[in-house]
Amino acid sequence: MDFSLNENQLMIADMIRDFAAKEITPHQKRWDESQEFPVPLFKKLGALGLMGILVPEKYHGSGFGYTEYVTAISAISECDGSIGLSVAAHNSLCTGHILQFGNEQQKQRWLPKLATGEFIGAWGLTEPNTGSDAANMKTVAEKDGSEWIINGSKNFITHGNSGDIAVVIVRTGVLGDSHGMTALVVERGTSGFTGGRKENKLGMRASETSEMIFDNCRVPDANRLGEEGEGFIQSLKVLDGGRISIAALSIGIAKASLEASIKYSKERHQFNQPIANFQGISFKLAQMATELEVASLLTFKAAELKDNNKRVRKESAMAKYFASEIAVKLANEAVQIFGGYGYTKDYPVERYYRDAKLCTIGEGTSEIQKIVIARDILQ
């Protein structure tokens, strides 16, 4: 495996750094404090091809693979985890589900708008009482002629209010049956489909998280992705790729924590010398750098397997589990290195600390990743 960045990856990273310096960094404190979801920013990201990174060019996407995708998500997240999270959810979940399981007519209908940022995508699996236990979801869809009538609600949905289109997993069979759920696409403006309460979150505050509510919401059967009853099975495959994106998000935050810590430890003087000279600090930095490298290698290994159409469930779970936990650890160490200043909003490490925790929860908790890994190695 070649661990050096290829030409596309270098180009993407440079482009994102330039874009972030102009369009993200000047506003991120305001977005974080007001919990503003900056929709116009994502239109600009769409113009750069970052809203359809994995989408083939014939659907107006960038046509890149997962190695480029990891590079993009980690570079965005190094600047702002909230923006990285929203770009990841849009690409991996909503857009990714349609790309993997939509028919040609559906792809032609929705992918160009998603890939260019004209549409912002949402993906609805989680419900108030069914997080990890998704097979027992209560949101149901009943067939009525050539339409489905959806009733229920989803929560903790990225872009639940602002998304123009949502892929929603609904129960169409027996409760608890993994083959009793179906994926339906619902466009904003459809009667009976509304956004609900927006969550007031610890971190990732510029990424919108809210409810989606369905009240006798009618969608045509033409909006069904794949076969009836296969929605949950599809979701597991979608999440295999989604875990790679959360791992990429995690290494972006972890890298930002390390870089900030290195810079500060060289500038901060105590006892007439930079604190970087003290073994207590330098050993922390060495440990942080090593763990970040391991997380990156796990993530790019999973990305390469995905690009080569290899089975990736265990590897993506390992990458997501390890990288997310390391993001939390490195953000915590960064706050410690900054000392009292790390606890203030004058420096960015307190935001890294708040943002990182979501990585161990979203798209499957660390505990769920361990279950996935254990099942695989014990087969």
mmCIF file of C-alpha atoms in Angstrom:
data_model
loop_
_atom_site.group_PDB
_atom_site.id
_atom_site.type_symbol
_atom_site.label_atom_id
_atom_site.label_comp_id
_atom_site.label_asym_id
_atom_site.label_seq_id
_atom_site.Cartn_x
_atom_site.Cartn_y
_atom_site.Cartn_z
ATOM 1 C CA MET A 1 0.000 0.000 0.000
ATOM 2 C CA ASP A 2 1.310 3.439 -0.971
ATOM 3 C CA PHE A 3 0.816 5.751 2.013
ATOM 4 C CA SER A 4 1.677 8.966 0.172
ATOM 5 C CA LEU A 5 -1.108 11.276 -0.987
ATOM 6 C CA ASN A 6 -1.871 11.058 -4.684
ATOM 7 C CA GLU A 7 -2.309 14.047 -6.968
ATOM 8 C CA ASN A 8 -6.066 14.202 -6.437
ATOM 9 C CA GLN A 9 -5.711 14.072 -2.665
ATOM 10 C CA LEU A 10 -3.115 16.851 -2.638
ATOM 11 C CA MET A 11 -5.314 18.988 -4.882
ATOM 12 C CA ILE A 12 -8.367 18.419 -2.684
ATOM 13 C CA ALA A 13 -6.509 19.208 0.542
ATOM 14 C CA ASP A 14 -5.042 22.447 -0.867
ATOM 15 C CA MET A 15 -8.400 23.534 -2.272
ATOM 16 C CA ILE A 16 -10.145 22.956 1.061
ATOM 17 C CA ARG A 17 -7.499 24.832 3.043
ATOM 18 C CA ASP A 18 -7.861 27.873 0.781
ATOM 19 C CA PHE A 19 -11.651 27.689 0.861
ATOM 20 C CA ALA A 20 -11.806 27.210 4.633
ATOM 21 C CA ALA A 21 -9.568 30.193 5.328
ATOM 22 C CA LYS A 22 -11.967 32.460 3.441
ATOM 23 C CA GLU A 23 -15.375 30.906 3.981
ATOM 24 C CA ILE A 24 -15.304 28.948 7.267
ATOM 25 C CA THR A 25 -12.704 30.210 9.743
ATOM 26 C CA PRO A 26 -13.994 33.822 9.887
ATOM 27 C CA HIS A 27 -17.498 32.652 10.820
ATOM 28 C CA GLN A 28 -17.075 29.463 12.838
ATOM 29 C CA LYS A 29 -17.233 31.061 16.298
ATOM 30 C CA ARG A 30 -20.522 32.781 15.451
ATOM 31 C CA TRP A 31 -21.977 29.613 13.938
ATOM 32 C CA ASP A 32 -20.968 27.627 17.003
ATOM 33 C CA GLU A 33 -22.357 30.060 19.549
ATOM 34 C CA SER A 34 -25.643 30.713 17.733
ATOM 35 C CA GLN A 35 -25.979 27.101 16.519
ATOM 36 C CA GLU A 36 -26.475 28.421 12.991
ATOM 37 C CA PHE A 37 -26.542 25.940 10.133
ATOM 38 C CA PRO A 38 -24.926 27.898 7.259
ATOM 39 C CA VAL A 39 -26.914 26.658 4.245
ATOM 40 C CA PRO A 40 -25.258 29.080 1.749
ATOM 41 C CA LEU A 41 -21.865 27.601 2.615
ATOM 42 C CA PHE A 42 -22.987 24.181 1.406
ATOM 43 C CA LYS A 43 -24.067 25.626 -1.910
ATOM 44 C CA LYS A 44 -20.488 26.875 -2.311
ATOM 45 C CA LEU A 45 -19.136 23.480 -1.283
ATOM 46 C CA GLY A 46 -21.369 21.980 -3.957
ATOM 47 C CA ALA A 47 -19.821 24.254 -6.567
ATOM 48 C CA LEU A 48 -16.416 22.841 -5.566
ATOM 49 C CA GLY A 49 -17.634 19.276 -6.033
ATOM 50 C CA LEU A 50 -17.540 18.451 -2.329
ATOM 51 C CA MET A 51 -21.229 17.572 -2.030
ATOM 52 C CA GLY A 52 -20.911 14.739 -4.533
ATOM 53 C CA ILE A 53 -17.400 13.448 -3.955
ATOM 54 C CA LEU A 54 -18.271 9.804 -4.629
ATOM 55 C CA VAL A 55 -20.944 10.471 -7.259
ATOM 56 C CA PRO A 56 -19.946 9.609 -10.849
ATOM 57 C CA GLU A 57 -19.395 12.502 -13.226
ATOM 58 C CA LYS A 58 -22.407 11.503 -15.360
ATOM 59 C CA TYR A 59 -24.588 12.549 -12.397
ATOM 60 C CA HIS A 60 -22.611 15.820 -12.004
ATOM 61 C CA GLY A 61 -20.463 14.451 -9.190
ATOM 62 C CA SER A 62 -16.693 14.519 -8.726
ATOM 63 C CA GLY A 63 -16.280 10.806 -9.420
ATOM 64 C CA PHE A 64 -13.628 10.256 -6.775
ATOM 65 C CA GLY A 65 -13.065 7.224 -4.559
ATOM 66 C CA TYR A 66 -12.951 6.740 -0.816
ATOM 67 C CA THR A 67 -9.295 7.707 -0.402
ATOM 68 C CA GLU A 68 -10.087 11.137 -1.830
ATOM 69 C CA TYR A 69 -13.270 11.208 0.224
ATOM 70 C CA VAL A 70 -11.367 10.575 3.464
ATOM 71 C CA THR A 71 -8.908 13.304 2.512
ATOM 72 C CA ALA A 72 -11.734 15.787 1.933
ATOM 73 C CA ILE A 73 -13.690 15.035 5.099
ATOM 74 C CA SER A 74 -10.599 15.086 7.309
ATOM 75 C CA ALA A 75 -9.393 18.374 5.762
ATOM 76 C CA ILE A 76 -12.771 20.060 6.274
ATOM 77 C CA SER A 77 -13.035 18.678 9.809
ATOM 78 C CA GLU A 78 -9.560 19.896 10.680
ATOM 79 C CA CYS A 79 -10.968 23.371 10.182
ATOM 80 C CA ASP A 80 -14.482 22.770 11.561
ATOM 81 C CA GLY A 81 -15.903 19.461 12.724
ATOM 82 C CA SER A 82 -19.492 20.669 12.337
ATOM 83 C CA ILE A 83 -19.058 21.376 8.653
ATOM 84 C CA GLY A 84 -17.194 18.105 8.191
ATOM 85 C CA LEU A 85 -20.053 16.234 9.856
ATOM 86 C CA SER A 86 -22.686 17.762 7.582
ATOM 87 C CA VAL A 87 -20.644 17.130 4.432
ATOM 88 C CA ALA A 88 -20.087 13.528 5.555
ATOM 89 C CA ALA A 89 -23.761 12.891 6.358
ATOM 90 C CA HIS A 90 -24.870 14.387 3.043
ATOM 91 C CA ASN A 91 -22.359 12.361 1.002
ATOM 92 C CA SER A 92 -22.306 9.022 2.813
ATOM 93 C CA LEU A 93 -25.878 8.625 3.989
ATOM 94 C CA CYS A 94 -28.508 10.306 1.830
ATOM 95 C CA THR A 95 -26.523 10.582 -1.399
ATOM 96 C CA GLY A 96 -24.708 7.313 -0.769
ATOM 97 C CA HIS A 97 -27.930 5.389 -0.203
ATOM 98 C CA ILE A 98 -29.429 6.602 -3.488
ATOM 99 C CA LEU A 99 -26.150 5.943 -5.305
ATOM 100 C CA GLN A 100 -25.954 2.362 -4.030
ATOM 101 C CA PHE A 101 -29.578 1.301 -4.210
ATOM 102 C CA GLY A 102 -31.443 3.670 -6.506
ATOM 103 C CA ASN A 103 -32.444 2.635 -10.023
ATOM 104 C CA GLU A 104 -31.222 4.607 -13.010
ATOM 105 C CA GLN A 105 -34.303 6.824 -13.138
ATOM 106 C CA GLN A 106 -33.962 7.666 -9.447
ATOM 107 C CA LYS A 107 -30.276 8.424 -9.802
ATOM 108 C CA GLN A 108 -30.932 10.736 -12.741
ATOM 109 C CA ARG A 109 -33.685 12.445 -10.778
ATOM 110 C CA TRP A 110 -31.903 13.136 -7.476
ATOM 111 C CA LEU A 111 -28.135 12.691 -7.680
ATOM 112 C CA PRO A 112 -27.339 15.747 -9.845
ATOM 113 C CA LYS A 113 -29.144 18.034 -7.392
ATOM 114 C CA LEU A 114 -27.442 16.427 -4.403
ATOM 115 C CA ALA A 115 -23.991 16.349 -5.995
ATOM 116 C CA THR A 116 -24.043 20.042 -6.889
ATOM 117 C CA GLY A 117 -25.434 21.220 -3.559
ATOM 118 C CA GLU A 118 -28.751 22.323 -5.027
ATOM 119 C CA PHE A 119 -30.276 19.811 -2.595
ATOM 120 C CA ILE A 120 -29.035 19.141 0.931
ATOM 121 C CA GLY A 121 -29.666 15.546 1.943
ATOM 122 C CA ALA A 122 -30.911 13.933 5.156
ATOM 123 C CA TRP A 123 -31.107 10.283 6.181
ATOM 124 C CA GLY A 124 -33.612 8.971 8.691
ATOM 125 C CA LEU A 125 -33.060 5.758 10.626
ATOM 126 C CA THR A 126 -32.945 6.727 14.324
ATOM 127 C CA GLU A 127 -36.111 7.223 16.379
ATOM 128 C CA PRO A 128 -36.721 8.443 19.949
ATOM 129 C CA ASN A 129 -36.877 4.912 21.352
ATOM 130 C CA THR A 130 -34.826 3.021 18.760
ATOM 131 C CA GLY A 131 -31.228 4.124 18.429
ATOM 132 C CA SER A 132 -29.022 1.060 18.162
ATOM 133 C CA ASP A 133 -32.173 -1.115 18.220
ATOM 134 C CA ALA A 134 -33.312 0.087 14.799
ATOM 135 C CA ALA A 135 -35.155 -3.138 13.949
ATOM 136 C CA ASN A 136 -37.861 -2.136 16.432
ATOM 137 C CA MET A 137 -38.625 1.214 14.793
ATOM 138 C CA LYS A 138 -42.163 2.548 15.151
ATOM 139 C CA THR A 139 -42.363 4.749 12.054
ATOM 140 C CA VAL A 140 -44.583 2.807 9.663
ATOM 141 C CA ALA A 141 -45.584 3.016 6.010
ATOM 142 C CA GLU A 142 -48.699 1.348 4.680
ATOM 143 C CA LYS A 143 -49.287 0.674 0.996
ATOM 144 C CA ASP A 144 -52.302 2.399 -0.550
ATOM 145 C CA GLY A 145 -52.456 1.616 -4.233
ATOM 146 C CA SER A 146 -49.370 3.096 -5.857
ATOM 147 C CA GLU A 147 -48.496 5.174 -2.783
ATOM 148 C CA TRP A 148 -47.084 4.724 0.704
ATOM 149 C CA ILE A 149 -48.601 6.511 3.729
ATOM 150 C CA ILE A 150 -45.948 7.251 6.355
ATOM 151 C CA ASN A 151 -46.677 7.964 10.025
ATOM 152 C CA GLY A 152 -44.181 8.433 12.811
ATOM 153 C CA SER A 153 -41.064 10.449 13.573
ATOM 154 C CA LYS A 154 -37.294 10.294 13.372
ATOM 155 C CA ASN A 155 -34.883 12.127 15.656
ATOM 156 C CA PHE A 156 -31.208 13.073 15.851
ATOM 157 C CA ILE A 157 -31.357 13.576 12.086
ATOM 158 C CA THR A 158 -28.622 15.652 10.456
ATOM 159 C CA HIS A 159 -30.413 18.290 8.324
ATOM 160 C CA GLY A 160 -33.819 17.153 9.607
ATOM 161 C CA ASN A 161 -35.224 20.658 9.137
ATOM 162 C CA SER A 162 -33.117 22.083 6.329
ATOM 163 C CA GLY A 163 -32.660 19.015 4.140
ATOM 164 C CA ASP A 164 -34.358 19.257 0.759
ATOM 165 C CA ILE A 165 -34.634 15.496 0.453
ATOM 166 C CA ALA A 166 -34.505 12.593 2.890
ATOM 167 C CA VAL A 167 -33.982 8.870 2.598
ATOM 168 C CA VAL A 168 -36.199 7.434 5.330
ATOM 169 C CA ILE A 169 -36.206 3.867 6.638
ATOM 170 C CA VAL A 170 -39.748 2.860 7.640
ATOM 171 C CA ARG A 171 -41.360 -0.309 8.917
ATOM 172 C CA THR A 172 -43.459 -2.048 6.299
ATOM 173 C CA GLY A 173 -43.516 -5.487 7.922
ATOM 174 C CA VAL A 174 -43.515 -7.184 11.300
ATOM 175 C CA LEU A 175 -41.967 -5.347 14.256
ATOM 176 C CA GLY A 176 -38.430 -6.578 14.870
ATOM 177 C CA ASP A 177 -38.052 -8.265 11.487
ATOM 178 C CA SER A 178 -34.831 -7.117 9.815
ATOM 179 C CA HIS A 179 -36.537 -7.756 6.469
ATOM 180 C CA GLY A 180 -39.618 -5.756 7.445
ATOM 181 C CA MET A 181 -38.288 -2.271 6.657
ATOM 182 C CA THR A 182 -38.189 -0.291 3.430
ATOM 183 C CA ALA A 183 -36.276 2.782 2.229
ATOM 184 C CA LEU A 184 -38.369 5.625 0.808
ATOM 185 C CA VAL A 185 -37.252 8.988 -0.542
ATOM 186 C CA VAL A 186 -39.261 11.982 0.688
ATOM 187 C CA GLU A 187 -38.797 15.461 -0.751
ATOM 188 C CA ARG A 188 -39.295 18.631 1.282
ATOM 189 C CA GLY A 189 -42.687 20.128 0.553
ATOM 190 C CA THR A 190 -44.407 16.745 0.485
ATOM 191 C CA SER A 191 -47.689 17.030 2.382
ATOM 192 C CA GLY A 192 -47.419 15.581 5.880
ATOM 193 C CA PHE A 193 -43.614 15.860 6.055
ATOM 194 C CA THR A 194 -42.302 18.504 8.464
ATOM 195 C CA GLY A 195 -39.239 19.271 10.488
ATOM 196 C CA GLY A 196 -39.453 19.139 14.274
ATOM 197 C CA ARG A 197 -37.486 20.244 17.301
ATOM 198 C CA LYS A 198 -33.884 21.230 16.728
ATOM 199 C CA GLU A 199 -31.482 19.767 19.297
ATOM 200 C CA ASN A 200 -29.433 22.134 21.459
ATOM 201 C CA LYS A 201 -26.127 20.278 21.415
ATOM 202 C CA LEU A 202 -22.868 20.152 23.335
ATOM 203 C CA GLY A 203 -20.791 20.254 20.150
ATOM 204 C CA MET A 204 -21.029 20.099 16.369
ATOM 205 C CA ARG A 205 -23.345 23.053 16.807
ATOM 206 C CA ALA A 206 -23.143 24.375 13.249
ATOM 207 C CA SER A 207 -24.427 21.032 11.954
ATOM 208 C CA GLU A 208 -28.204 20.902 12.223
ATOM 209 C CA THR A 209 -29.678 17.991 14.194
ATOM 210 C CA SER A 210 -33.454 17.766 14.494
ATOM 211 C CA GLU A 211 -36.610 15.693 14.224
ATOM 212 C CA MET A 212 -38.470 14.688 11.078
ATOM 213 C CA ILE A 213 -42.210 14.188 11.517
ATOM 214 C CA PHE A 214 -44.531 12.231 9.227
ATOM 215 C CA ASP A 215 -48.283 12.669 9.526
ATOM 216 C CA ASN A 216 -50.153 10.742 6.834
ATOM 217 C CA CYS A 217 -47.321 11.622 4.502
ATOM 218 C CA ARG A 218 -47.942 10.167 1.040
ATOM 219 C CA VAL A 219 -45.095 9.270 -1.289
ATOM 220 C CA PRO A 220 -45.315 7.326 -4.553
ATOM 221 C CA ASP A 221 -43.976 3.806 -4.800
ATOM 222 C CA ALA A 222 -41.625 5.209 -7.442
ATOM 223 C CA ASN A 223 -39.719 6.733 -4.487
ATOM 224 C CA ARG A 224 -38.913 3.306 -3.034
ATOM 225 C CA LEU A 225 -35.215 2.427 -3.117
ATOM 226 C CA GLY A 226 -34.661 -1.220 -3.946
ATOM 227 C CA GLU A 227 -37.028 -3.968 -2.959
ATOM 228 C CA GLU A 228 -39.703 -3.744 -0.317
ATOM 229 C CA GLY A 229 -38.409 -5.079 3.002
ATOM 230 C CA GLU A 230 -34.723 -4.493 2.217
ATOM 231 C CA GLY A 231 -34.367 -1.049 3.802
ATOM 232 C CA PHE A 232 -32.615 -2.159 6.971
ATOM 233 C CA ILE A 233 -30.223 -4.449 5.110
ATOM 234 C CA GLN A 234 -29.425 -1.563 2.785
ATOM 235 C CA SER A 235 -28.810 0.668 5.803
ATOM 236 C CA LEU A 236 -26.185 -1.673 7.218
ATOM 237 C CA LYS A 237 -24.286 -1.504 3.924
ATOM 238 C CA VAL A 238 -24.639 2.281 3.806
ATOM 239 C CA LEU A 239 -23.275 2.489 7.359
ATOM 240 C CA ASP A 240 -20.192 0.477 6.380
ATOM 241 C CA GLY A 241 -19.171 3.436 4.235
ATOM 242 C CA GLY A 242 -20.555 5.971 6.690
ATOM 243 C CA ARG A 243 -18.266 4.695 9.431
ATOM 244 C CA ILE A 244 -15.281 5.493 7.236
ATOM 245 C CA SER A 245 -16.516 9.072 6.945
ATOM 246 C CA ILE A 246 -16.839 9.399 10.742
ATOM 247 C CA ALA A 247 -13.325 8.005 11.088
ATOM 248 C CA ALA A 248 -12.169 10.687 8.625
ATOM 249 C CA LEU A 249 -14.054 13.319 10.613
ATOM 250 C CA SER A 250 -12.338 12.061 13.761
ATOM 251 C CA ILE A 251 -8.820 12.228 12.356
ATOM 252 C CA GLY A 252 -9.493 15.780 11.149
ATOM 253 C CA ILE A 253 -10.425 16.888 14.682
ATOM 254 C CA ALA A 254 -7.547 14.892 16.160
ATOM 255 C CA LYS A 255 -5.069 16.486 13.773
ATOM 256 C CA ALA A 256 -6.351 19.956 14.632
ATOM 257 C CA SER A 257 -5.906 19.152 18.335
ATOM 258 C CA LEU A 258 -2.337 17.973 17.787
ATOM 259 C CA GLU A 259 -1.333 20.899 15.580
ATOM 260 C CA ALA A 260 -2.767 23.421 18.044
ATOM 261 C CA SER A 261 -0.952 21.688 20.900
ATOM 262 C CA ILE A 262 2.407 21.710 19.096
ATOM 263 C CA LYS A 263 2.073 25.390 18.214
ATOM 264 C CA TYR A 264 1.012 26.438 21.700
ATOM 265 C CA SER A 265 3.677 24.348 23.456
ATOM 266 C CA LYS A 266 6.364 26.159 21.458
ATOM 267 C CA GLU A 267 4.918 29.600 22.204
ATOM 268 C CA ARG A 268 3.960 29.176 25.860
ATOM 269 C CA HIS A 269 6.888 29.834 28.219
ATOM 270 C CA GLN A 270 7.174 28.728 31.820
ATOM 271 C CA PHE A 271 10.345 28.791 33.930
ATOM 272 C CA ASN A 272 12.057 30.751 31.135
ATOM 273 C CA GLN A 273 11.574 28.153 28.411
ATOM 274 C CA PRO A 274 8.887 26.806 26.065
ATOM 275 C CA ILE A 275 6.728 24.174 27.726
ATOM 276 C CA ALA A 276 7.534 21.914 24.750
ATOM 277 C CA ASN A 277 10.950 21.432 26.381
ATOM 278 C CA PHE A 278 9.381 19.702 29.353
ATOM 279 C CA GLN A 279 9.221 15.938 29.115
ATOM 280 C CA GLY A 280 5.683 15.882 30.499
ATOM 281 C CA ILE A 281 4.512 17.868 27.464
ATOM 282 C CA SER A 282 6.800 16.400 24.815
ATOM 283 C CA PHE A 283 5.788 12.855 25.766
ATOM 284 C CA LYS A 284 2.122 13.835 25.456
ATOM 285 C CA LEU A 285 2.795 15.178 21.962
ATOM 286 C CA ALA A 286 4.692 12.033 20.969
ATOM 287 C CA GLN A 287 1.820 9.830 22.140
ATOM 288 C CA MET A 288 -0.751 12.027 20.370
ATOM 289 C CA ALA A 289 1.183 11.961 17.088
ATOM 290 C CA THR A 290 1.578 8.171 17.208
ATOM 291 C CA GLU A 291 -2.085 7.512 17.941
ATOM 292 C CA LEU A 292 -3.178 9.912 15.201
ATOM 293 C CA GLU A 293 -0.956 8.058 12.735
ATOM 294 C CA VAL A 294 -2.503 4.710 13.693
ATOM 295 C CA ALA A 295 -6.020 6.118 13.315
ATOM 296 C CA SER A 296 -5.145 7.511 9.892
ATOM 297 C CA LEU A 297 -3.701 4.208 8.708
ATOM 298 C CA LEU A 298 -6.782 2.283 9.836
ATOM 299 C CA THR A 299 -9.021 4.765 8.063
ATOM 300 C CA PHE A 300 -7.129 4.775 4.767
ATOM 301 C CA LYS A 301 -6.915 0.974 4.852
ATOM 302 C CA ALA A 302 -10.722 0.808 5.103
ATOM 303 C CA ALA A 303 -11.025 3.386 2.311
ATOM 304 C CA GLU A 304 -8.733 1.401 0.023
ATOM 305 C CA LEU A 305 -10.718 -1.785 0.655
ATOM 306 C CA LYS A 306 -13.932 0.074 -0.135
ATOM 307 C CA ASP A 307 -12.449 1.437 -3.357
ATOM 308 C CA ASN A 308 -11.544 -2.111 -4.388
ATOM 309 C CA ASN A 309 -15.062 -3.409 -3.637
ATOM 310 C CA LYS A 310 -13.758 -5.610 -0.828
ATOM 311 C CA ARG A 311 -15.722 -6.516 2.283
ATOM 312 C CA VAL A 312 -15.152 -3.666 4.723
ATOM 313 C CA ARG A 313 -17.522 -4.129 7.680
ATOM 314 C CA LYS A 314 -14.868 -5.092 10.238
ATOM 315 C CA GLU A 315 -12.263 -2.629 8.950
ATOM 316 C CA SER A 316 -14.665 0.317 8.825
ATOM 317 C CA ALA A 317 -15.874 -0.480 12.351
ATOM 318 C CA MET A 318 -12.279 -0.675 13.589
ATOM 319 C CA ALA A 319 -11.400 2.628 11.924
ATOM 320 C CA LYS A 320 -14.487 4.369 13.265
ATOM 321 C CA TYR A 321 -14.051 2.969 16.782
ATOM 322 C CA PHE A 322 -10.362 3.719 17.132
ATOM 323 C CA ALA A 323 -10.302 7.082 15.357
ATOM 324 C CA SER A 324 -13.302 8.447 17.255
ATOM 325 C CA GLU A 325 -11.875 7.452 20.629
ATOM 326 C CA ILE A 326 -8.513 8.964 19.659
ATOM 327 C CA ALA A 327 -10.210 12.208 18.625
ATOM 328 C CA VAL A 328 -11.685 12.486 22.111
ATOM 329 C CA LYS A 329 -8.369 11.598 23.733
ATOM 330 C CA LEU A 330 -6.326 14.074 21.691
ATOM 331 C CA ALA A 331 -8.837 16.873 22.223
ATOM 332 C CA ASN A 332 -8.713 16.185 25.952
ATOM 333 C CA GLU A 333 -4.906 16.265 25.917
ATOM 334 C CA ALA A 334 -4.968 19.513 23.953
ATOM 335 C CA VAL A 335 -7.118 21.195 26.594
ATOM 336 C CA GLN A 336 -4.708 19.890 29.253
ATOM 337 C CA ILE A 337 -1.672 21.260 27.426
ATOM 338 C CA PHE A 338 -3.334 24.648 27.068
ATOM 339 C CA GLY A 339 -4.162 24.609 30.769
ATOM 340 C CA GLY A 340 -6.574 27.297 31.910
ATOM 341 C CA TYR A 341 -6.570 28.879 28.451
ATOM 342 C CA GLY A 342 -7.768 25.595 26.986
ATOM 343 C CA TYR A 343 -10.926 25.939 29.032
ATOM 344 C CA THR A 344 -11.773 29.303 27.468
ATOM 345 C CA LYS A 345 -13.266 30.181 24.099
ATOM 346 C CA ASP A 346 -10.239 32.308 23.267
ATOM 347 C CA TYR A 347 -8.611 29.184 21.847
ATOM 348 C CA PRO A 348 -10.163 26.521 19.577
ATOM 349 C CA VAL A 349 -9.284 23.423 21.606
ATOM 350 C CA GLU A 350 -12.399 23.701 23.783
ATOM 351 C CA ARG A 351 -14.460 23.365 20.595
ATOM 352 C CA TYR A 352 -12.443 20.356 19.480
ATOM 353 C CA TYR A 353 -13.130 18.844 22.904
ATOM 354 C CA ARG A 354 -16.891 19.380 22.530
ATOM 355 C CA ASP A 355 -17.067 18.326 18.884
ATOM 356 C CA ALA A 356 -15.017 15.144 19.229
ATOM 357 C CA LYS A 357 -17.437 13.355 21.548
ATOM 358 C CA LEU A 358 -20.105 13.033 18.862
ATOM 359 C CA CYS A 359 -17.717 10.872 16.823
ATOM 360 C CA THR A 360 -17.972 8.105 19.432
ATOM 361 C CA ILE A 361 -21.792 8.180 19.245
ATOM 362 C CA GLY A 362 -22.998 9.007 15.723
ATOM 363 C CA GLU A 363 -23.476 6.255 13.113
ATOM 364 C CA GLY A 364 -23.090 3.607 15.784
ATOM 365 C CA THR A 365 -21.584 4.040 19.242
ATOM 366 C CA SER A 366 -18.158 2.721 20.146
ATOM 367 C CA GLU A 367 -19.917 -0.135 21.907
ATOM 368 C CA ILE A 368 -21.801 -1.041 18.720
ATOM 369 C CA GLN A 369 -18.533 -0.976 16.761
ATOM 370 C CA LYS A 370 -17.083 -3.489 19.232
ATOM 371 C CA ILE A 371 -20.093 -5.744 18.658
ATOM 372 C CA VAL A 372 -19.583 -5.538 14.890
ATOM 373 C CA ILE A 373 -15.865 -6.297 15.221
ATOM 374 C CA ALA A 374 -16.403 -9.139 17.691
ATOM 375 C CA ARG A 375 -19.046 -10.822 15.511
ATOM 376 C CA ASP A 376 -16.717 -10.680 12.542
ATOM 377 C CA ILE A 377 -13.630 -12.094 14.233
ATOM 378 C CA LEU A 378 -15.623 -14.817 16.002
ATOM 379 C CA GLN A 379 -17.298 -16.128 12.832
#
